[in-house]
Tab-separated table of C-alpha atoms in Angstrom:
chain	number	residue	atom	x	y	z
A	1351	UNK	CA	-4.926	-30.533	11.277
A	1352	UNK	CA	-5.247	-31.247	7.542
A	1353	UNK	CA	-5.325	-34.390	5.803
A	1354	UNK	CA	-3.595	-34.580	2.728
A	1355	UNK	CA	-3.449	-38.385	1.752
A	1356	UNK	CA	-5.486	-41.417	2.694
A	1357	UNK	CA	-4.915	-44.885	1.915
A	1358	UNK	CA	-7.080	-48.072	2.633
A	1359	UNK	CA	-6.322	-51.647	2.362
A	1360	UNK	CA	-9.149	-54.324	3.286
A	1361	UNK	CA	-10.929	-52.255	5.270
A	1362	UNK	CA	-14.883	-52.851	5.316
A	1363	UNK	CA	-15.683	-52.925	1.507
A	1364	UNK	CA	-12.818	-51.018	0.216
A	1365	UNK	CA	-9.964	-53.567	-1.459
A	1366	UNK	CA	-7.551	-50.524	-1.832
A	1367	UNK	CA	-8.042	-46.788	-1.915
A	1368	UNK	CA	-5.306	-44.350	-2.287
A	1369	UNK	CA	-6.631	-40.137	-2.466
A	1370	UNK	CA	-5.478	-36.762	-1.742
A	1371	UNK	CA	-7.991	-34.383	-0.485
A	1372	UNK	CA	-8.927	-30.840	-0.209
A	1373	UNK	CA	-7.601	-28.806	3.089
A	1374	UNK	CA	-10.951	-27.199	3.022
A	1375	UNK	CA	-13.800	-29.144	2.066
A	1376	UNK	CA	-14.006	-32.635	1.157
A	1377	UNK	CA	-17.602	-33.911	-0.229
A	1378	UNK	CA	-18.816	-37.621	-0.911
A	1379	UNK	CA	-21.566	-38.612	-2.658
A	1380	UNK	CA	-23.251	-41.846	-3.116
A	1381	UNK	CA	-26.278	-44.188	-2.671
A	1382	UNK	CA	-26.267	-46.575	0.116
A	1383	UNK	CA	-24.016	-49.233	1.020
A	1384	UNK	CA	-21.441	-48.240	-1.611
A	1385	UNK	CA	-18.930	-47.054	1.546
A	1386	UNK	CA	-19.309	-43.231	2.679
A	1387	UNK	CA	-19.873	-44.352	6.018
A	1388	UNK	CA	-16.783	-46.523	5.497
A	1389	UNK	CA	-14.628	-43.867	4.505
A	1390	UNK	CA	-15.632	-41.512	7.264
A	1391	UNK	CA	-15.031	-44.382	9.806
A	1392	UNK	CA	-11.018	-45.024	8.025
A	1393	UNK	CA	-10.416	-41.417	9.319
A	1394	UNK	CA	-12.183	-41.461	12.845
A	1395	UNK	CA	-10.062	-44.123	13.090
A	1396	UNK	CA	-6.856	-42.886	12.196
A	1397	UNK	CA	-7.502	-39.921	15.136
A	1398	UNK	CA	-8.768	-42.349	17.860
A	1399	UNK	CA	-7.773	-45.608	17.492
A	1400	UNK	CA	-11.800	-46.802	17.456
A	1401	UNK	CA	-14.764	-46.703	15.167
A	1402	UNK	CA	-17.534	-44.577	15.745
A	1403	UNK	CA	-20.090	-47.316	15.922
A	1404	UNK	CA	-20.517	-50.194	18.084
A	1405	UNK	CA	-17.829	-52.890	16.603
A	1406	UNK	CA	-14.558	-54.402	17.280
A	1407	UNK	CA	-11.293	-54.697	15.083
A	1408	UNK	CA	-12.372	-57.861	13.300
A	1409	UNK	CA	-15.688	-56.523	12.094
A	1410	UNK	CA	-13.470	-53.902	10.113
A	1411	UNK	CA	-11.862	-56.780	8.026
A	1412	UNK	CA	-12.916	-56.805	4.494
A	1413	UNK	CA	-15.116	-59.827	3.829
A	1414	UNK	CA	-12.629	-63.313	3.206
A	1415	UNK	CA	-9.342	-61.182	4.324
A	1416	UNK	CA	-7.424	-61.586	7.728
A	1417	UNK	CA	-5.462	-58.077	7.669
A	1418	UNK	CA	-6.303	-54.634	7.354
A	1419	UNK	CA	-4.352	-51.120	6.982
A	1420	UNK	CA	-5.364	-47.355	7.228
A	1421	UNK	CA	-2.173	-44.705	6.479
A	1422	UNK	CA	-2.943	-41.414	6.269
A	1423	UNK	CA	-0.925	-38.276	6.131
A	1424	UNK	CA	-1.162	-35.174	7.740
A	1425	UNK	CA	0.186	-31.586	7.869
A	1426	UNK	CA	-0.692	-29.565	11.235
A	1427	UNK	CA	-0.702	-26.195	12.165
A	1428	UNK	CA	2.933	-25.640	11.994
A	1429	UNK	CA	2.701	-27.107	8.658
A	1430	UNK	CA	4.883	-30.267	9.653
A	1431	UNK	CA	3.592	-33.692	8.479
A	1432	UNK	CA	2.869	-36.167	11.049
A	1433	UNK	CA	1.895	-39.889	9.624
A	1434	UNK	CA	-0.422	-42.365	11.430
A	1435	UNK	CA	-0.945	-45.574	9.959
A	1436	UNK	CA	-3.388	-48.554	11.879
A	1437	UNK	CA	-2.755	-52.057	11.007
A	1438	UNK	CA	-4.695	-55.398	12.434
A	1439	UNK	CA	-4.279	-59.076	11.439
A	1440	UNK	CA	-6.755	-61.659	12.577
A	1441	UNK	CA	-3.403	-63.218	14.205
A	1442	UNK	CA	-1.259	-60.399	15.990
A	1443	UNK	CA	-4.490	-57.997	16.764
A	1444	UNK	CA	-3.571	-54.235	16.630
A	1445	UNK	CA	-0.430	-52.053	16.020
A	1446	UNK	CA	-0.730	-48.368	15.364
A	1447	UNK	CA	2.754	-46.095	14.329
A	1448	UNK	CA	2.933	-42.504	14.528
A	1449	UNK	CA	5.657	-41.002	12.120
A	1450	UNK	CA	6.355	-44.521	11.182
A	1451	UNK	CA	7.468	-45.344	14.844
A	1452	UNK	CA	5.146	-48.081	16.845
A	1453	UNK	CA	3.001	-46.726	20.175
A	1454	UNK	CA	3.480	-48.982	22.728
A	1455	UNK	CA	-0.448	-48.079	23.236
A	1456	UNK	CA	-3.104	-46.974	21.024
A	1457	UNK	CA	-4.170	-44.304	23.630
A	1458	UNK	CA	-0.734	-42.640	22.815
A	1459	UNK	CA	-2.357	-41.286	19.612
A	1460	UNK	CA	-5.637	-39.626	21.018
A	1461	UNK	CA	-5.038	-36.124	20.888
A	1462	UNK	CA	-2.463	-35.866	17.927
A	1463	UNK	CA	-5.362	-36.213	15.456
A	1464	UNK	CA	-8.340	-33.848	16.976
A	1465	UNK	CA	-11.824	-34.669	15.339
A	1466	UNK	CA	-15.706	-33.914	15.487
A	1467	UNK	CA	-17.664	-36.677	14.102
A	1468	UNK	CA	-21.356	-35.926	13.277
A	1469	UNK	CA	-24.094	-38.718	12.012
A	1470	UNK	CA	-28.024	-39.876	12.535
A	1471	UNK	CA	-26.484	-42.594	14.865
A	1472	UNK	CA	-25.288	-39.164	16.946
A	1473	UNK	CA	-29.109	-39.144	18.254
A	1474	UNK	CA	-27.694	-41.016	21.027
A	1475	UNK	CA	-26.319	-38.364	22.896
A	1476	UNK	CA	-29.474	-36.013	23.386
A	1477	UNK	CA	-31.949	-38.914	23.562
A	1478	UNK	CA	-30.476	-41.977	25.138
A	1479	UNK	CA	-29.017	-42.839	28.672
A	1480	UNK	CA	-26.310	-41.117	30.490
A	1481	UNK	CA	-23.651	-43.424	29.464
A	1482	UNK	CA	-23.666	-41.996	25.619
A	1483	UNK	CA	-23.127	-38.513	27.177
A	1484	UNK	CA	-19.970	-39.379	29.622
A	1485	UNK	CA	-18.889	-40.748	26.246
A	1486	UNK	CA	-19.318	-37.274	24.188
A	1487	UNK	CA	-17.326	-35.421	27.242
A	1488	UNK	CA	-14.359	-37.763	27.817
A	1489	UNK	CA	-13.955	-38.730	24.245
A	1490	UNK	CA	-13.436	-34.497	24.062
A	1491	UNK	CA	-11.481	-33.894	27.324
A	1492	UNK	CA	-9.084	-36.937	26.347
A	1493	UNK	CA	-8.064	-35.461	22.650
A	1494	UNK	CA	-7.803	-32.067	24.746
A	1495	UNK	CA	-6.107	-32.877	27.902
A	1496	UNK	CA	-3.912	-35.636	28.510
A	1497	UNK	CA	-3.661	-35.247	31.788
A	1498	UNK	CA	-6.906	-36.252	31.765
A	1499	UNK	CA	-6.914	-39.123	29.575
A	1500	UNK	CA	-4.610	-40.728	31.882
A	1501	UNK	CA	-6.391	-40.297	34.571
A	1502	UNK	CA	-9.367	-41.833	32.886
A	1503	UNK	CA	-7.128	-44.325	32.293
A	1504	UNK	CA	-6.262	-44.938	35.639
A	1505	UNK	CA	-9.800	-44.504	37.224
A	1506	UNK	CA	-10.938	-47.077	34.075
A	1507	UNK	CA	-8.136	-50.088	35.426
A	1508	UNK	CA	-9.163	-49.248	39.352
A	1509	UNK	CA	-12.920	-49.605	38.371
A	1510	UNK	CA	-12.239	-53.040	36.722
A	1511	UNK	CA	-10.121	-54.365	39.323
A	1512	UNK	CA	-12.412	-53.597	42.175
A	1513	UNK	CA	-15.525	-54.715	40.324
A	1514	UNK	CA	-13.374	-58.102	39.634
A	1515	UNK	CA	-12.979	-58.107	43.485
A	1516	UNK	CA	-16.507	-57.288	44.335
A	1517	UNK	CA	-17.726	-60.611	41.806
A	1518	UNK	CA	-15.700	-62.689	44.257
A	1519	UNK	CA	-17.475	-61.308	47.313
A	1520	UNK	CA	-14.096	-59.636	48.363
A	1521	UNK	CA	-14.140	-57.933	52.041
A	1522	UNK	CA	-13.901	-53.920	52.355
A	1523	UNK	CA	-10.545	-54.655	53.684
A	1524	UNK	CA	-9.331	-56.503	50.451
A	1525	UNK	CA	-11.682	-53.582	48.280
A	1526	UNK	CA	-9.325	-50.738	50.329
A	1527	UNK	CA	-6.163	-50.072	47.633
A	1528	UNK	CA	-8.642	-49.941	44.800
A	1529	UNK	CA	-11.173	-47.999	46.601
A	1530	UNK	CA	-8.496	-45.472	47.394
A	1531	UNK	CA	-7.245	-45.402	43.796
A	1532	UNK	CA	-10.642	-44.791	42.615
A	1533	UNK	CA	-11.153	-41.483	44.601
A	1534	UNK	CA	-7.995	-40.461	43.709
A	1535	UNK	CA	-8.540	-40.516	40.323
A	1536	UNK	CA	-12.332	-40.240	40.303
A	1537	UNK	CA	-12.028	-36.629	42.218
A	1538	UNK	CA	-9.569	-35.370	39.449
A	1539	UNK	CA	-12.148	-36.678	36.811
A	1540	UNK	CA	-15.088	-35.120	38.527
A	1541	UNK	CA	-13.159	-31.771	38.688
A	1542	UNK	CA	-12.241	-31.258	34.969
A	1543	UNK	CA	-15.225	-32.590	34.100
A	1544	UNK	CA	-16.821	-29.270	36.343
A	1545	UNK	CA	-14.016	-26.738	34.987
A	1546	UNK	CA	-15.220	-28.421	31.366
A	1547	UNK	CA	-18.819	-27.704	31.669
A	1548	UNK	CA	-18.121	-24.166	33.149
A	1549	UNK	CA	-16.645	-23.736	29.547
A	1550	UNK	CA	-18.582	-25.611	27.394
A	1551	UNK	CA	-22.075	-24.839	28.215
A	1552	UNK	CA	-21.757	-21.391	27.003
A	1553	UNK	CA	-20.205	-22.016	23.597
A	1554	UNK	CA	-23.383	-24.919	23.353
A	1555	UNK	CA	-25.744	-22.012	23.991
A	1556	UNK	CA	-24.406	-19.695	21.909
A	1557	UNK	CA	-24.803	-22.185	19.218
A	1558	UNK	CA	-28.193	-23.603	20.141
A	1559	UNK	CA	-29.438	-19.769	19.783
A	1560	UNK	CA	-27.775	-19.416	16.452
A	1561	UNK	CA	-29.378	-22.307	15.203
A	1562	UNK	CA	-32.890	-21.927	16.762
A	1563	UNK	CA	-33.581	-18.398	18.135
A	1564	UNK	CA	-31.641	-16.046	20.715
A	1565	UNK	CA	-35.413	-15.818	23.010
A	1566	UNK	CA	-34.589	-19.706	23.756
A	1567	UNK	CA	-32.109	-21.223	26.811
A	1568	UNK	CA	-30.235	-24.138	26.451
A	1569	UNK	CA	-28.779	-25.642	29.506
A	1570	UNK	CA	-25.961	-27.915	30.320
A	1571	UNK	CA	-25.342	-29.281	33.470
A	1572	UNK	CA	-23.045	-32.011	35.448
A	1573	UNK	CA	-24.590	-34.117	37.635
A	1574	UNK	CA	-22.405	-35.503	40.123
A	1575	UNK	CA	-22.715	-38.268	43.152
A	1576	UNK	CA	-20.544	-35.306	45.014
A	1577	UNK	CA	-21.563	-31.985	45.567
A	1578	UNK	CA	-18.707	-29.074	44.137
A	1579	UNK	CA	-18.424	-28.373	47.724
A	1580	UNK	CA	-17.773	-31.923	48.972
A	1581	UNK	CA	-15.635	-33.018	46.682
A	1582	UNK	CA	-12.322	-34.405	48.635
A	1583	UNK	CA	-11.184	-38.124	48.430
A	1584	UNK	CA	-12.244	-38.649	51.967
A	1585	UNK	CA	-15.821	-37.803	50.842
A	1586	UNK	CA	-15.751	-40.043	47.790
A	1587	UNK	CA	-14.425	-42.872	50.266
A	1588	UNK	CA	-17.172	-42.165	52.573
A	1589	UNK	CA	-19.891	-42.747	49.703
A	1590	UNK	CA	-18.386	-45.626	48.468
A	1591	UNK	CA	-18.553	-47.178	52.011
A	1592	UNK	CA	-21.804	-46.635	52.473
A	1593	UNK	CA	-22.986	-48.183	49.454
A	1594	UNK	CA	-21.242	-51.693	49.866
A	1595	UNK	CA	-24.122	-53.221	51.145
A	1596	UNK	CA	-25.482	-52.847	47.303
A	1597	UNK	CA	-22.371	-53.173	45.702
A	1598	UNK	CA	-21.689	-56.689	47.363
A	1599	UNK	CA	-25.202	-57.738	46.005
A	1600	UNK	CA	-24.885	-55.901	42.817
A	1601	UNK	CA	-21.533	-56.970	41.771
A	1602	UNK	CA	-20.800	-53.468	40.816
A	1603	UNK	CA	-18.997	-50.351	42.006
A	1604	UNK	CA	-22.109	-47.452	42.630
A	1605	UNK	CA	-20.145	-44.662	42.885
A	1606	UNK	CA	-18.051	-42.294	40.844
A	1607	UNK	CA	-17.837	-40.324	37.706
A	1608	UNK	CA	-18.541	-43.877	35.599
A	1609	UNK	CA	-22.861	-42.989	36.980
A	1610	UNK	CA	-22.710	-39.173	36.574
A	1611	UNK	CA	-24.643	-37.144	33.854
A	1612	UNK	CA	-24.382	-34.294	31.886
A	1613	UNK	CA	-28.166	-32.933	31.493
A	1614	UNK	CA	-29.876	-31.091	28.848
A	1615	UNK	CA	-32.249	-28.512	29.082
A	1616	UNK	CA	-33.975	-26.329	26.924
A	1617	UNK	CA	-35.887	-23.167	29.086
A	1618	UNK	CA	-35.423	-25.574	32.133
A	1619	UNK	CA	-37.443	-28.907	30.703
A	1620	UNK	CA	-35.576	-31.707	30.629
A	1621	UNK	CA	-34.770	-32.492	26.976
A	1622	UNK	CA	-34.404	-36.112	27.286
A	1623	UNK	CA	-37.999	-36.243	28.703
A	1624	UNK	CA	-39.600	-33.653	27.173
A	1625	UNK	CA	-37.596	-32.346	23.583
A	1626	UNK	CA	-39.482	-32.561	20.426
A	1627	UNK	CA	-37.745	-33.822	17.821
A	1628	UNK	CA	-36.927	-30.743	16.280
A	1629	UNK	CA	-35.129	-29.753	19.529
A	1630	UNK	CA	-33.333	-32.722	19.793
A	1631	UNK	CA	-31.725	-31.826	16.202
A	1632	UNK	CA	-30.991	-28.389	16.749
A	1633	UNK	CA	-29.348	-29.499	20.461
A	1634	UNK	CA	-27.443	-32.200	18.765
A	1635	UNK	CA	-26.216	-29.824	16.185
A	1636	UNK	CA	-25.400	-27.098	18.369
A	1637	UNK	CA	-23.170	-29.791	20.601
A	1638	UNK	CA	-21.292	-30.742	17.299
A	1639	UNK	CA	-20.559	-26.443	16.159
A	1640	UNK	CA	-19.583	-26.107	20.000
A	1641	UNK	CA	-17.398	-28.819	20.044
A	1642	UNK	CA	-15.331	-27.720	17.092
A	1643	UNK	CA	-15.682	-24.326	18.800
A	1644	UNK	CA	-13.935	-25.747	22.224
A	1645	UNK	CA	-11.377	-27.403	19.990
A	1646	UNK	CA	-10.030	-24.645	18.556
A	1647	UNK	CA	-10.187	-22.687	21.134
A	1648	UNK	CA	-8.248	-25.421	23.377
A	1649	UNK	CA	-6.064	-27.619	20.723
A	1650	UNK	CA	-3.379	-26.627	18.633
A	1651	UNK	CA	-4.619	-27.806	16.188
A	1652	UNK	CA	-7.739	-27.517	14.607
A	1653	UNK	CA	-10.344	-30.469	14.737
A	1654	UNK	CA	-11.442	-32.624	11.704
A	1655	UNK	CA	-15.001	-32.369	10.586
A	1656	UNK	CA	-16.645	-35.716	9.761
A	1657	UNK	CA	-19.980	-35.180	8.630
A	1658	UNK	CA	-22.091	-38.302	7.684
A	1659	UNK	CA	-25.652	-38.643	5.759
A	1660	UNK	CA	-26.843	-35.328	7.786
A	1661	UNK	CA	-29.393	-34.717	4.578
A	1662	UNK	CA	-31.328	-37.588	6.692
A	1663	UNK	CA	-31.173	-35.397	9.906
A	1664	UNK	CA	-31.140	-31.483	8.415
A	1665	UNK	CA	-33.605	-29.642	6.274
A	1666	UNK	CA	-31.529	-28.256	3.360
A	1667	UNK	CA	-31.232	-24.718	5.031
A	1668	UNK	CA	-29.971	-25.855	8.566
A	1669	UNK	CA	-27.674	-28.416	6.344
A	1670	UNK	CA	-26.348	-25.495	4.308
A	1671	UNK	CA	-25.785	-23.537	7.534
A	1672	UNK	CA	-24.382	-26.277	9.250
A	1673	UNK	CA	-21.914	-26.817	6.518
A	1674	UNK	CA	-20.444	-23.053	6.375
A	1675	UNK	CA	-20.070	-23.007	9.553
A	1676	UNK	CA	-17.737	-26.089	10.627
A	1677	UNK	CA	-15.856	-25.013	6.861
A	1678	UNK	CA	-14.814	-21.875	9.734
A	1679	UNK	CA	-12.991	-24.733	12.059
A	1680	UNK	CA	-11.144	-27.012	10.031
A	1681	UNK	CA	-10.960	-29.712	7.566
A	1682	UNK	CA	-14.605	-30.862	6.571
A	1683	UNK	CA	-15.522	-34.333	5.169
A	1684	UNK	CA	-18.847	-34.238	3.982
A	1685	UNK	CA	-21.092	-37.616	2.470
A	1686	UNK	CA	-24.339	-37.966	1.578
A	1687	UNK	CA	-26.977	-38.861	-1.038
A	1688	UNK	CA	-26.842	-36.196	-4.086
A	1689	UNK	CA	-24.419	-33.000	-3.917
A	1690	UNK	CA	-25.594	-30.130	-1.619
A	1691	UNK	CA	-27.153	-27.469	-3.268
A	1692	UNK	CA	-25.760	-24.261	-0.860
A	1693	UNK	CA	-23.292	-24.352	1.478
A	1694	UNK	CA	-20.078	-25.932	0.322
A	1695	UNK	CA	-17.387	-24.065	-0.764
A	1696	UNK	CA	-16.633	-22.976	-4.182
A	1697	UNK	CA	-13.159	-24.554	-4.266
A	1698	UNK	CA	-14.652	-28.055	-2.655
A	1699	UNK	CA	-13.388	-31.340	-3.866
A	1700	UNK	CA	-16.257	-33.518	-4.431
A	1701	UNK	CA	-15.802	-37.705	-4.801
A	1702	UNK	CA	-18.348	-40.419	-5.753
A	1703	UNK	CA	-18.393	-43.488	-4.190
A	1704	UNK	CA	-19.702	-47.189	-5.972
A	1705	UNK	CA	-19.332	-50.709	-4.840
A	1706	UNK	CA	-16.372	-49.523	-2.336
A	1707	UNK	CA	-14.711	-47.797	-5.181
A	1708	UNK	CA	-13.806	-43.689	-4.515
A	1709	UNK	CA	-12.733	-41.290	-7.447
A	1710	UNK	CA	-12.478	-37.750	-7.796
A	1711	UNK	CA	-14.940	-36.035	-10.033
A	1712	UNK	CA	-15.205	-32.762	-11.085
């Protein structure tokens, strides 16, 4: 997937912006605050409906203004253009069109628009709790698979429902339809999420050895409240009836695919626990090539590249090798501080960025 044309009204500090862009590589340059990030966050938008950080629709309003709109247009792999635009008023909330024709959902976009987003903030995912990790892998298996983004759907609307019911001290009888739906969907979750990691964990070594050294192991596994071997809904209801004591005083539902893991290992220690910080970098990095990897290998069209302010995160060398290599997968937006000495292509189109104002230079 290739985006040609971008345009931005009131969105964060840009007042309007209106580009074309490269279908290889895209780079941005610029100090601080002047609205790389920005940019980069109009795009991840376009293909998801959400930002990439941790913010709702109003915060994206340009400072004093009450609307906002993001249009972009694409061309895929069969070279026909497909058109997303995002629009949200203080007043009406959210509409999003694809081919100038209104979703009745904004999940009904996730998918068209594959992309890989890569930043410091993406530290989250080797280093922080299981919940930023669920969030990697279903964000991934939803743009890939939508049968499974409807079943995460699904299992999502159960789960609030019968947490809702458990906050008003509801009996097991009146918890029964929910707890059903749950391991109905929550057993198809658990399963792709296994048939996902039986795919993915070998791409994610392959990289980490590229990166690092081929004498090291990377490991990625799924930790699940059910056993491969006991998964069956009449399992999953047995679990969740044992744990009702806890969930009555908790509140909370305590079991399904919403508490499971995906763990990291590098030669079989733990890398939350135990990484150093250069491991955590090359494991992050090696998540990012393999995701564009699973993309293309799963998608019909290729994946996006959004690559933010990595000169923070990379020495120059892994940076220049981080950069020819996504350039192999797709589209590649890249921003950061002062141009890149190696890596980027010859033919690149490179941008500055001041004061939320974005020009080609040459």
């Amino acid at each position: 997937m290739i985006l040609r044309k971008l345009s931005l009204r009131n969105f964060r500090n840009y007042d309007s912006l209106d580009l074309e862009f490269s279908a290889s590589a895209n780079f941005i340059c610029g100090y601080n605050g002047q609205g790389k990030s920005n940019f980069l966050e109009a795009i991840h938008l376009l293909a998801v409906t959400r930002s990439f950080r941790p913010c709702n629709d109003r915060d994206l309003l340009k400072f004093e203004r009450d609307h906002f709109e993001i249009s972009g247009e694409f061309v895929d792999e069969a070279q026909i253009r497909r058109h997303v635009n995002v629009c949200y008023s203080s007043a009406t909330g959210k509409e999003v069109s694809l081919d100038r024709k209104r979703l009745s959902s904004a999940a009904a976009l996730i998918g068209v628009i594959p992309v890989v987003h890569f930043s410091p903030e993406s530290h989250r995912i080797t280093s922080g709790p299981p919940a930023e990790r669920r969030r990697l892998v279903d964000m991934l298996l939803c743009q890939s698979s939508p049968a499974y983004l409807s079943d995460w759907q699904e299992y999502q609307r159960s789960l609030k429902q019968r947490n809702a019911l458990l906050n008003q001290n509801a009996s097991a009888k009146t918890l029964a339809a929910w707890s059903e739906a749950l391991a109905n969907y929550g057993c198809r979750i658990i399963a792709a999420r296994r048939r996902f990691v039986e795919a993915f964990a070998p791409l994610v070594l392959q990289a980490y050895q590229d990166i690092a050294s081929p004498s090291f192991s990377l490991q990625l596994t799924y930790q699940s409240q059910l056993a491969a071997g006991e998964l069956t809904q009449e399992n999953y209801l047995k679990l969740l009836s044992a744990s009702h004591a806890v969930e009555m005083r908790r509140k909370q539902t305590q079991v399904g695919p919403h508490r499971d893991d995906f763990v990291l290992a590098i030669d079989g220690r733990e890398l939350r626990r135990f990484g150093s910080r250069g491991e955590h970098k090359s494991t992050l990095l090696a998540l990012k090539m393999a995701e564009a990897t699973y993309f293309k290998d799963k998608s019909a069209n290729a994946p996006i590249i959004l690559l933010d302010d990595l000169q923070s995160e990379l020495d120059a060398m892994r940076l220049a090798a981080a950069v020819k290599h996504f350039q192999k997968f797709g589209q590649l937006f890249v921003t950061a501080l002062a141009p890149l000495a190696e890596g980027m292509s010859a033919n690149a189109a490179r941008y500055e960025v001041v004061a939320g104002e974005m020009k080609w230079v040459e």
